[in-house]
Short mmCIF file of C-alpha atoms and ligand atoms in Angstrom, two decimals:
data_model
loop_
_atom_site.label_atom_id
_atom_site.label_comp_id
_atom_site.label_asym_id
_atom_site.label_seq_id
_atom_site.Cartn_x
_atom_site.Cartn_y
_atom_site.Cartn_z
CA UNK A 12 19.69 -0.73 -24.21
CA UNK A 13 22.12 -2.20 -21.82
CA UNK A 14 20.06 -4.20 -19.08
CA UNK A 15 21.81 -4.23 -15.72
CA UNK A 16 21.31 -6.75 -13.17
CA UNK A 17 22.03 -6.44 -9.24
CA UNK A 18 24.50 -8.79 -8.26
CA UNK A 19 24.25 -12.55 -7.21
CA UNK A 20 26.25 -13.11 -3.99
CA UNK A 21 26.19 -16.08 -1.70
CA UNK A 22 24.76 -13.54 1.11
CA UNK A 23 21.18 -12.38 0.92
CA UNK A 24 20.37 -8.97 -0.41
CA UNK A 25 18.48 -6.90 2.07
CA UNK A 26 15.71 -5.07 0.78
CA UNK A 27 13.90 -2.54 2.49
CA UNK A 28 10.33 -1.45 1.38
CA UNK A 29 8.84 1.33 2.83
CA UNK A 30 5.42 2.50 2.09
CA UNK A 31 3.22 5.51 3.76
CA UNK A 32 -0.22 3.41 3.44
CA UNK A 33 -0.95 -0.37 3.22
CA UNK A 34 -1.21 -0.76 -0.36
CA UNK A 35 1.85 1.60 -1.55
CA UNK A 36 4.41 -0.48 -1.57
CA UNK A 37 2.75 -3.07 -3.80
CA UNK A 38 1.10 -0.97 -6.21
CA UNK A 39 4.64 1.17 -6.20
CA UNK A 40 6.79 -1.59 -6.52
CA UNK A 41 4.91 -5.32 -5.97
CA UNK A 42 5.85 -6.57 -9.74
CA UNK A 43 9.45 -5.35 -8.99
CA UNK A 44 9.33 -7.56 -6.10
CA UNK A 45 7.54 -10.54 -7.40
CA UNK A 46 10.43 -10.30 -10.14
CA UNK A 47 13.25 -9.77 -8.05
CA UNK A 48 12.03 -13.33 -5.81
CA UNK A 49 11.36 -15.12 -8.90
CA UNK A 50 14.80 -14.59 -10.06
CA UNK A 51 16.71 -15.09 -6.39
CA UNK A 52 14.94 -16.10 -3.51
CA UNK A 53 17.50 -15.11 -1.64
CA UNK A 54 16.41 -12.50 -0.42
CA UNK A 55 15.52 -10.56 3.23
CA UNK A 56 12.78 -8.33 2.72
CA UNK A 57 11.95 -5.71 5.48
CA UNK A 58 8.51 -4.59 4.80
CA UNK A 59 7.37 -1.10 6.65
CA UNK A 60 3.77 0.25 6.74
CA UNK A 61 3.77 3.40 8.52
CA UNK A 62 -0.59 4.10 8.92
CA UNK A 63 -2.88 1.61 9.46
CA UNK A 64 -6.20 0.88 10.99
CA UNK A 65 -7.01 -2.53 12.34
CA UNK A 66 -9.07 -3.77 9.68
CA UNK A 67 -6.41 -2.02 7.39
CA UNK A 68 -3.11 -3.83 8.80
CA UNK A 69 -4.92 -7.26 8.13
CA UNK A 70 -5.26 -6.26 4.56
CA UNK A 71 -1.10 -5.31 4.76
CA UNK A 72 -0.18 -8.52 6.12
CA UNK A 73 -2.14 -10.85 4.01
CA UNK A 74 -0.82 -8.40 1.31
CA UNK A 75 2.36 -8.78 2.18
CA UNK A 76 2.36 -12.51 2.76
CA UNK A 77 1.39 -12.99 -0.31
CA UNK A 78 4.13 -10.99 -2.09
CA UNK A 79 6.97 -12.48 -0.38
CA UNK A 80 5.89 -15.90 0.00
CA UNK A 81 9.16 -16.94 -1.68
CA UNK A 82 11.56 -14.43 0.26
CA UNK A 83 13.63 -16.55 2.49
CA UNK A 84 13.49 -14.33 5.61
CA UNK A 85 10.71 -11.57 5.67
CA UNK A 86 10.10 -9.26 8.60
CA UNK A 87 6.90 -7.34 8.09
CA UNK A 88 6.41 -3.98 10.50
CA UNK A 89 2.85 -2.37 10.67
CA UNK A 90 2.94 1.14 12.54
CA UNK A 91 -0.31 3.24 13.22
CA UNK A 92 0.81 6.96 12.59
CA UNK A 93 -2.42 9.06 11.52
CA UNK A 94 -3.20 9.31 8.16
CA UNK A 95 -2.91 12.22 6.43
CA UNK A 96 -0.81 13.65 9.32
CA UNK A 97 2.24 12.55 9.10
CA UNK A 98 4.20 16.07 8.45
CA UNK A 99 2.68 17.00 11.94
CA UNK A 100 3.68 14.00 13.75
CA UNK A 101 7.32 14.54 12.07
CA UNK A 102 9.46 14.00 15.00
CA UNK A 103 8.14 10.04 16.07
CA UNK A 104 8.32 9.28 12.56
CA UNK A 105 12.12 10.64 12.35
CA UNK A 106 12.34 8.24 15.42
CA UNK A 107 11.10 5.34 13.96
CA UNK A 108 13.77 5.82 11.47
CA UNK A 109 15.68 5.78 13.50
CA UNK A 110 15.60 2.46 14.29
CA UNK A 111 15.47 1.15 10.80
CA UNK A 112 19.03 1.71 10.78
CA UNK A 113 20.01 -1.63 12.56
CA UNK A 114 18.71 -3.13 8.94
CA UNK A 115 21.19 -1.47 6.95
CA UNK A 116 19.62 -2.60 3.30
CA UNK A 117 21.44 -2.96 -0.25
CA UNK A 118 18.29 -1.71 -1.72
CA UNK A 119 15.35 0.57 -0.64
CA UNK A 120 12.11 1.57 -1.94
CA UNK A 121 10.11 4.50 -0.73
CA UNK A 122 7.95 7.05 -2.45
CA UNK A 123 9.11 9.82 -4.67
CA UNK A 124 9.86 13.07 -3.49
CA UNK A 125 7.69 14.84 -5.74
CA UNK A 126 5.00 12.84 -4.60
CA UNK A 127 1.42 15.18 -4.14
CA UNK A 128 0.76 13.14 -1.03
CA UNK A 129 2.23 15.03 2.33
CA UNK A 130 2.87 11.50 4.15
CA UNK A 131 4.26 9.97 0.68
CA UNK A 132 6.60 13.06 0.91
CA UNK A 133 7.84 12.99 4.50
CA UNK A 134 8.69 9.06 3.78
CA UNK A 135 10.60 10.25 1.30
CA UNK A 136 12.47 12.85 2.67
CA UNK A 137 13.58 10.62 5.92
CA UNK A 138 14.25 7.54 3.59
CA UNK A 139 17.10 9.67 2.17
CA UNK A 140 17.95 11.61 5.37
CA UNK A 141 18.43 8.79 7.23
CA UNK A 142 20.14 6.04 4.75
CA UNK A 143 23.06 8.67 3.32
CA UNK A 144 25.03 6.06 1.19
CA UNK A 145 22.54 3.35 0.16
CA UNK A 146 20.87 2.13 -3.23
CA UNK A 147 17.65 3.91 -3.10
CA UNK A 148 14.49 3.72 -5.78
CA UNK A 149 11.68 6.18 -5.41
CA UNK A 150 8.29 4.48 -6.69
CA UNK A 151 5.04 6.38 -8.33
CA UNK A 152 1.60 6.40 -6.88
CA UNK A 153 -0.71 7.03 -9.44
CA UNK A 154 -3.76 9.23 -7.65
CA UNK A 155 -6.32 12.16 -8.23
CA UNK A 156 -3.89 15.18 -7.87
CA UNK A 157 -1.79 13.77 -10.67
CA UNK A 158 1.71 14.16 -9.99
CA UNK A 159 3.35 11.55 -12.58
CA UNK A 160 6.20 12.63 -14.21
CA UNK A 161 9.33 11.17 -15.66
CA UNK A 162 10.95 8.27 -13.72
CA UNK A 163 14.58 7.17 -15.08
CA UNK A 164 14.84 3.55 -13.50
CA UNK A 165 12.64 1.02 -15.17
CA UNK A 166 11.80 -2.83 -14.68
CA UNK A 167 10.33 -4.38 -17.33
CA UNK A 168 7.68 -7.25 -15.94
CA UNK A 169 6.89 -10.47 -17.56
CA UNK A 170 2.84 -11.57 -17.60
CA UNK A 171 2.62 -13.75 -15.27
CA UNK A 172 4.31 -11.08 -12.38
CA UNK A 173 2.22 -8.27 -13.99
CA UNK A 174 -0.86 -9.90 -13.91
CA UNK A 175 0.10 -11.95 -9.91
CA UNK A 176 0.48 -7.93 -8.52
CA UNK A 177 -2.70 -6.69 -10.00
CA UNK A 178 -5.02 -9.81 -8.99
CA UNK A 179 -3.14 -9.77 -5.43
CA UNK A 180 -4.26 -5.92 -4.84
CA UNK A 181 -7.81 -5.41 -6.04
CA UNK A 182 -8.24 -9.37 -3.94
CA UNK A 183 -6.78 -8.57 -0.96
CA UNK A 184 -7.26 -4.84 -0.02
CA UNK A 185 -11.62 -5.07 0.15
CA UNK A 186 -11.30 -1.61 2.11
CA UNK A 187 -10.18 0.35 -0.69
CA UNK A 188 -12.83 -1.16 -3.48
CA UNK A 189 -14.75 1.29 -2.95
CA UNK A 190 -12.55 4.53 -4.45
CA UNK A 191 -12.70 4.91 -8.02
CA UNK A 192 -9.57 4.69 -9.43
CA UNK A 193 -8.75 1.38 -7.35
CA UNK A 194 -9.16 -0.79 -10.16
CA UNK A 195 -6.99 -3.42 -12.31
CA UNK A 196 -7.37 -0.53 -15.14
CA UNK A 197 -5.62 2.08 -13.47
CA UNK A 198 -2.76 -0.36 -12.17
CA UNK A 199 -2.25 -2.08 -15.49
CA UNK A 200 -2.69 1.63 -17.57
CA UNK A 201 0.28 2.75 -15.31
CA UNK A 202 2.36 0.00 -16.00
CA UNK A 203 1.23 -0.68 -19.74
CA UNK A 204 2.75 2.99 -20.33
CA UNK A 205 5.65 2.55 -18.38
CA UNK A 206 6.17 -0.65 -20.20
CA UNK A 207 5.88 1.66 -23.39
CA UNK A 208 8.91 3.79 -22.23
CA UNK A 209 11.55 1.36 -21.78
CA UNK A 210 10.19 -1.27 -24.83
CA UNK A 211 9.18 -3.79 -22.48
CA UNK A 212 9.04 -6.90 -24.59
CA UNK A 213 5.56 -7.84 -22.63
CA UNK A 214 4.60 -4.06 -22.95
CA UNK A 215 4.55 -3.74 -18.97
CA UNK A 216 6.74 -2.58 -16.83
CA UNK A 217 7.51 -0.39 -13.11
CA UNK A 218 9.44 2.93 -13.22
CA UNK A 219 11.26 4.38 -10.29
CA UNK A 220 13.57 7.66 -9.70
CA UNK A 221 16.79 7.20 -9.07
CA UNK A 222 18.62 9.90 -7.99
CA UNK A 223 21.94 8.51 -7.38
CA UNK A 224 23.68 5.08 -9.13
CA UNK A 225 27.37 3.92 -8.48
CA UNK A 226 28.48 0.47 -10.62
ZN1 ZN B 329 -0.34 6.14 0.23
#
């Protein structure tokens, strides 16, 4: 198949990650990341957490730090909305977005809208609603309620990133050891599947929705 590649430019690309919890966005989309910098550093990452606790936004920002230590401008924003409420607290959320807008990113990465979670979802639905003509990539959460399905987007990651996102999650986020499906095993079945799909040739890759592609 046909690989594309997004384009080299003298300017940075923007990227804007958004993720509902502090570990979504790299267990969504960290070895997409890791690739992307390995291949261009030039790149401006924008890096939103939308719930946090204290103990939990240290874990996101050592998290984070670690992911784009090779980005060459990173911004990372940690917001406290309740989790688990985030449908109910709607209208400051809709705000918030509303100031993402001054970032105005080549490429976005949010959750998918068929996502089981109800925050997942509303990040979703105000990713699209408020960026109307952007590149956008909807990531998978693998979780209990088991809402995988068929992604159409797929990045196929060498060892060494595959391996760097898995050992940076279970190390950094210590708060979340203790569920049972946060382990290297569910992370690397996810990807080892995915990696299936698109013939990865290290077997692993990311999937993502896309729901709209111009080139
Ligand atoms: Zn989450």
């Amino acid at each position: 198949m046909l690989a594309l590649e997004l384009p080299s430019r003298s300017a940075p690309l923007k990227i804007l990650c958004l993720g509902s919890h502090s570990d979504d966005i790299e267990i969504g989309c960290g070895g997409t990341i890791l690739r992307l910098l390995s291949r261009d550093a030039n790149l401006e990452v924008v890096w939103t957490v939308f719930s946090s606790t204290k103990e939990r936004e240290q874990e996101a920002r050592d998290s984070a730090d670690l992911f784009l230590t090779q980005a060459k401008r990173r911004e990372i924003i940690i917001e406290h909305f309740r989790d688990g409420f985030f449908p109910f607290d709607g209208s400051e959320i809709k705000n918030f977005f509303e100031g993402l807008k001054r970032i105005s990113p080549d490429v976005i990465f949010t959750h998918t809208r068929k996502d089981a979670h109800q925050d997942h979802r509303l990040i979703s639905e105000l990713t699209r609603n408020t960026f109307r003509n952007h590149f956008i990539l909807e990531y998978e959460i693998p979780k209990y309620d088991g809402d995988l399905g068929q992604p159409n987007f797929f990045v196929p990651l060498d060892q060494d990133i595959y391996e760097k996102k898995v050992h940076y999650i279970v190390n950094t986020f210590a708060t979340q050891r203790g569920k049972r499906w946060f382990e290297k095993e569910t992370f690397l079945a996810l990807m080892r599947l995915r990696g299936m799909e698109c013939v990865a040739p290290s077997g692993y890759a990311e999937a993502f929705y896309c729901h709209k592609v111009v080139v």
